[in-house]
Amino acid sequence: GIQVEQSPPDLILQEGANSTLRCNFSDSVNNLQWFHQNPWGQLINLFYIPSGTKQNGRLSATTVATERYSLLYISSSQTTDSGVYFCAVRTRTTDSWGKLQFGAGTQVVVTP
Amino acid sequence: GAGVSQTPSNKVTEKGKYVELRCDPISGHTALYWYRQSLGQGPEFLIYFQGTGAADDSGLPNDRFFAVRPEGSVSTLKIQRTERGDSAVYLCASSLRGSGSNANTGELFFGEGSRLTVL
């Protein structure tokens, strides 16, 4: 199946800093989502971005589908940004449209 | 409802017991998914429903796990003869559709999960 690799695995930031999280995937995709899992375990949708660039407040994301990677940018980080960020993809296959494959996540800690 | 609803939020059971976990998807969503998340790992796919039928159950670990969605809305994940290794958070998600090229119809939305602890 498709491989999803996220880097870095861990990230410690000072409040106010900017950062970039990366997601590499091994096959063509028709769905790519970024999630933030908060300390209570809830998966919060950040972006649905199989291609192109989107921005939402201090967060933005870019997916270059032809080169099989996506980037999540966090600007002016805040302590509430702490948590695990997951990238998840679905491949362009006919046998399973539904399955979303997750990466291992990037654990982000923002310190005051 | 406004979001995906899962019950119970916490379940503690003894090894060998039977457990049912319930998921109520977002109203109008035809696709429903079950995932399992162990500590420190990303969610792992279990099963996906399109309507009432299981379109892909390749992630179910063994025949002790079974899921149903009899009316195409609420789904129940059933675990027989629970084992300590089944302890995890079980996540449910729904999407407007499971397939198709229309923008955002395949976007998944997750519930808060059911934390299962098998003693």
Short mmCIF file of C-alpha atoms in Angstrom, two decimals:
data_model
loop_
_atom_site.label_atom_id
_atom_site.label_comp_id
_atom_site.label_asym_id
_atom_site.label_seq_id
_atom_site.Cartn_x
_atom_site.Cartn_y
_atom_site.Cartn_z
CA GLY A 1 0.00 0.00 0.00
CA ILE A 2 0.86 3.66 -0.08
CA GLN A 3 3.61 4.89 2.25
CA VAL A 4 3.17 8.17 4.10
CA GLU A 5 6.20 9.70 5.80
CA GLN A 6 6.05 12.77 7.99
CA SER A 7 8.96 14.87 9.16
CA PRO A 8 10.19 15.89 11.57
CA PRO A 9 8.79 13.40 14.09
CA ASP A 10 9.10 15.95 16.89
CA LEU A 11 9.30 19.73 16.95
CA ILE A 12 9.79 22.13 19.84
CA LEU A 13 9.01 25.76 19.12
CA GLN A 14 9.14 28.99 21.05
CA GLU A 15 5.91 30.93 20.94
CA GLY A 16 5.93 33.25 17.94
CA ALA A 17 8.21 31.08 15.80
CA ASN A 18 7.37 29.77 12.34
CA SER A 19 7.68 26.15 11.25
CA THR A 20 7.20 23.80 8.31
CA LEU A 21 5.97 20.22 8.53
CA ARG A 22 6.43 17.87 5.61
CA CYS A 23 4.47 14.89 4.29
CA ASN A 24 5.88 12.62 1.57
CA PHE A 25 3.76 9.95 -0.07
CA SER A 26 4.66 7.13 -2.40
CA ASP A 27 1.80 7.12 -4.92
CA SER A 28 -0.66 9.39 -6.71
CA VAL A 29 -3.45 10.59 -4.44
CA ASN A 30 -6.99 11.88 -4.85
CA ASN A 31 -7.35 13.04 -1.26
CA LEU A 32 -4.90 14.59 1.17
CA GLN A 33 -5.91 15.95 4.53
CA TRP A 34 -4.00 17.60 7.37
CA PHE A 35 -5.33 17.10 10.90
CA HIS A 36 -4.39 18.48 14.29
CA GLN A 37 -4.93 16.07 17.17
CA ASN A 38 -5.37 18.07 20.33
CA PRO A 39 -4.31 16.87 23.80
CA TRP A 40 -7.81 15.44 24.32
CA GLY A 41 -7.43 13.22 21.26
CA GLN A 42 -9.84 15.01 18.96
CA LEU A 43 -8.80 15.08 15.29
CA ILE A 44 -9.44 18.56 13.97
CA ASN A 45 -9.62 19.08 10.20
CA LEU A 46 -7.10 21.66 9.05
CA PHE A 47 -7.01 21.30 5.28
CA TYR A 48 -8.44 19.15 2.51
CA ILE A 49 -5.74 19.70 -0.09
CA PRO A 50 -5.07 17.03 -2.74
CA SER A 51 -3.32 19.75 -4.75
CA GLY A 52 -2.59 23.46 -4.69
CA THR A 53 -2.28 25.93 -1.83
CA LYS A 54 -4.72 26.96 0.87
CA GLN A 55 -4.52 29.33 3.80
CA ASN A 56 -6.52 29.55 6.99
CA GLY A 57 -5.39 32.21 9.41
CA ARG A 58 -1.87 31.44 10.64
CA LEU A 59 -1.85 28.07 8.90
CA SER A 60 -1.29 27.35 5.26
CA ALA A 61 -0.65 24.22 3.23
CA THR A 62 0.74 23.37 -0.16
CA THR A 63 0.50 20.05 -1.97
CA VAL A 64 2.65 19.34 -5.03
CA ALA A 65 0.92 16.22 -6.24
CA THR A 66 3.30 15.59 -9.15
CA GLU A 67 6.23 15.47 -6.74
CA ARG A 68 4.27 13.60 -4.07
CA TYR A 69 4.65 15.86 -1.08
CA SER A 70 2.70 18.33 1.01
CA LEU A 71 3.84 21.04 3.40
CA LEU A 72 2.03 22.54 6.37
CA TYR A 73 3.19 25.97 7.50
CA ILE A 74 2.55 27.30 10.99
CA SER A 75 3.30 30.98 11.43
CA SER A 76 3.53 32.94 14.69
CA SER A 77 2.99 29.75 16.68
CA GLN A 78 0.93 29.78 19.86
CA THR A 79 0.80 27.35 22.77
CA THR A 80 -2.60 26.19 21.53
CA ASP A 81 -0.86 24.88 18.40
CA SER A 82 0.69 22.11 20.49
CA GLY A 83 -0.37 18.59 19.64
CA VAL A 84 0.20 16.03 16.92
CA TYR A 85 -0.19 16.95 13.27
CA PHE A 86 -1.20 14.16 10.93
CA CYS A 87 -1.10 13.94 7.17
CA ALA A 88 -3.47 11.39 5.59
CA VAL A 89 -3.85 10.40 1.96
CA ARG A 90 -6.04 8.28 -0.29
CA THR A 91 -4.63 6.75 -3.43
CA ARG A 92 -6.08 6.84 -6.91
CA THR A 93 -6.98 3.17 -6.99
CA THR A 94 -10.22 1.55 -7.98
CA ASP A 95 -10.23 -1.14 -5.32
CA SER A 96 -10.62 1.12 -2.34
CA TRP A 97 -11.79 4.66 -2.72
CA GLY A 98 -12.51 5.03 0.95
CA LYS A 99 -9.35 4.13 2.81
CA LEU A 100 -7.38 7.10 4.14
CA GLN A 101 -3.79 6.19 5.06
CA PHE A 102 -2.23 8.17 7.93
CA GLY A 103 1.37 9.09 8.54
CA ALA A 104 2.96 8.65 11.96
CA GLY A 105 2.49 12.32 12.78
CA THR A 106 4.63 15.23 13.94
CA GLN A 107 4.50 15.99 17.67
CA VAL A 108 4.64 19.77 18.13
CA VAL A 109 5.28 21.45 21.45
CA VAL A 110 5.06 25.25 21.62
CA THR A 111 6.63 26.75 24.72
CA PRO A 112 5.70 30.17 26.17
CA GLY B 1 -26.22 15.93 13.99
CA ALA B 2 -23.63 18.66 13.84
CA GLY B 3 -20.68 16.31 14.07
CA VAL B 4 -19.80 12.63 14.29
CA SER B 5 -20.98 11.26 17.61
CA GLN B 6 -19.44 8.22 19.30
CA THR B 7 -20.56 6.33 22.36
CA PRO B 8 -19.37 5.38 24.85
CA SER B 9 -16.50 7.82 25.22
CA ASN B 10 -14.81 5.38 27.60
CA LYS B 11 -15.26 1.66 28.06
CA VAL B 12 -13.42 -0.55 30.52
CA THR B 13 -13.99 -4.27 30.18
CA GLU B 14 -12.44 -7.54 31.21
CA LYS B 15 -10.55 -9.88 28.93
CA GLY B 16 -12.92 -12.22 27.13
CA LYS B 17 -15.97 -9.94 27.25
CA TYR B 18 -18.02 -8.66 24.31
CA VAL B 19 -18.02 -4.94 23.47
CA GLU B 20 -20.09 -2.74 21.17
CA LEU B 21 -19.06 0.75 20.10
CA ARG B 22 -21.52 3.04 18.37
CA CYS B 23 -21.04 5.75 15.76
CA ASP B 24 -23.61 8.28 14.56
CA PRO B 25 -22.26 10.03 11.43
CA ILE B 26 -22.93 13.53 10.19
CA SER B 27 -26.43 13.72 8.75
CA GLY B 28 -26.43 13.09 5.01
CA HIS B 29 -23.01 11.48 4.90
CA THR B 30 -23.13 8.21 2.99
CA ALA B 31 -19.63 6.97 3.78
CA LEU B 32 -18.58 5.84 7.26
CA TYR B 33 -15.17 4.68 8.46
CA TRP B 34 -13.75 2.99 11.55
CA TYR B 35 -10.15 3.50 12.61
CA ARG B 36 -8.13 2.35 15.61
CA GLN B 37 -5.40 4.42 17.25
CA SER B 38 -2.88 3.03 19.69
CA LEU B 39 -0.79 5.25 21.91
CA GLY B 40 1.86 7.18 20.01
CA GLN B 41 0.71 6.02 16.58
CA GLY B 42 -1.40 7.33 13.75
CA PRO B 43 -4.93 6.03 13.20
CA GLU B 44 -5.12 2.67 11.42
CA PHE B 45 -7.93 1.85 9.03
CA LEU B 46 -10.35 -0.91 10.02
CA ILE B 47 -13.43 -0.81 7.77
CA TYR B 48 -15.31 1.50 5.42
CA PHE B 49 -19.03 1.53 4.59
CA GLN B 50 -20.65 3.07 1.56
CA GLY B 51 -24.33 3.09 2.51
CA THR B 52 -25.26 -0.15 4.22
CA GLY B 53 -22.53 -2.32 2.75
CA ALA B 54 -18.94 -2.75 3.84
CA ALA B 55 -16.97 -1.58 0.81
CA ASP B 56 -13.60 -2.43 2.36
CA ASP B 57 -13.05 -4.44 5.55
CA SER B 58 -9.39 -5.22 4.86
CA GLY B 59 -8.23 -3.52 8.06
CA LEU B 60 -10.18 -5.67 10.49
CA PRO B 61 -7.45 -7.54 12.40
CA ASN B 62 -9.28 -10.86 12.80
CA ASP B 63 -12.72 -12.44 12.95
CA ARG B 64 -13.36 -11.20 16.49
CA PHE B 65 -14.03 -7.79 14.97
CA PHE B 66 -17.24 -7.09 13.08
CA ALA B 67 -19.11 -3.93 12.09
CA VAL B 68 -22.61 -3.27 10.81
CA ARG B 69 -24.54 -0.34 9.40
CA PRO B 70 -28.00 -1.80 8.82
CA GLU B 71 -29.85 1.36 7.77
CA GLY B 72 -27.01 3.28 6.20
CA SER B 73 -26.62 5.71 9.08
CA VAL B 74 -25.58 4.57 12.58
CA SER B 75 -22.83 1.96 12.73
CA THR B 76 -21.80 -0.44 15.46
CA LEU B 77 -18.34 -1.94 15.84
CA LYS B 78 -18.51 -5.25 17.68
CA ILE B 79 -15.56 -6.94 19.34
CA GLN B 80 -15.92 -10.49 20.66
CA ARG B 81 -13.70 -12.19 23.25
CA THR B 82 -11.75 -9.01 23.89
CA GLU B 83 -8.01 -9.22 24.47
CA ARG B 84 -5.66 -6.79 26.22
CA GLY B 85 -4.15 -5.93 22.83
CA ASP B 86 -7.50 -4.55 21.72
CA SER B 87 -7.05 -1.61 24.09
CA ALA B 88 -6.97 1.54 21.96
CA VAL B 89 -9.03 4.53 20.91
CA TYR B 90 -11.57 3.57 18.27
CA LEU B 91 -12.31 6.45 15.93
CA CYS B 92 -15.25 6.83 13.60
CA ALA B 93 -15.37 9.20 10.63
CA SER B 94 -17.85 10.06 7.93
CA SER B 95 -17.71 11.77 4.56
CA LEU B 96 -20.33 13.05 2.15
CA ARG B 97 -19.27 10.39 -0.31
CA GLY B 98 -16.57 7.75 -0.31
CA SER B 99 -15.60 8.27 -3.91
CA GLY B 100 -15.93 10.67 -6.78
CA SER B 101 -13.99 13.62 -7.99
CA ASN B 102 -16.19 16.45 -6.72
CA ALA B 103 -14.27 18.82 -4.51
CA ASN B 104 -14.44 17.96 -0.82
CA THR B 105 -16.99 15.17 -1.15
CA GLY B 106 -14.36 12.76 0.12
CA GLU B 107 -13.25 14.86 3.08
CA LEU B 108 -13.39 12.83 6.30
CA PHE B 109 -14.63 14.24 9.61
CA PHE B 110 -13.81 12.36 12.81
CA GLY B 111 -15.64 11.86 16.07
CA GLU B 112 -13.99 12.15 19.47
CA GLY B 113 -13.40 8.43 19.71
CA SER B 114 -14.22 5.64 22.13
CA ARG B 115 -11.38 4.72 24.44
CA LEU B 116 -11.43 0.97 25.09
CA THR B 117 -9.45 -0.52 27.95
CA VAL B 118 -9.32 -4.29 28.31
CA LEU B 119 -8.11 -5.43 31.72
#
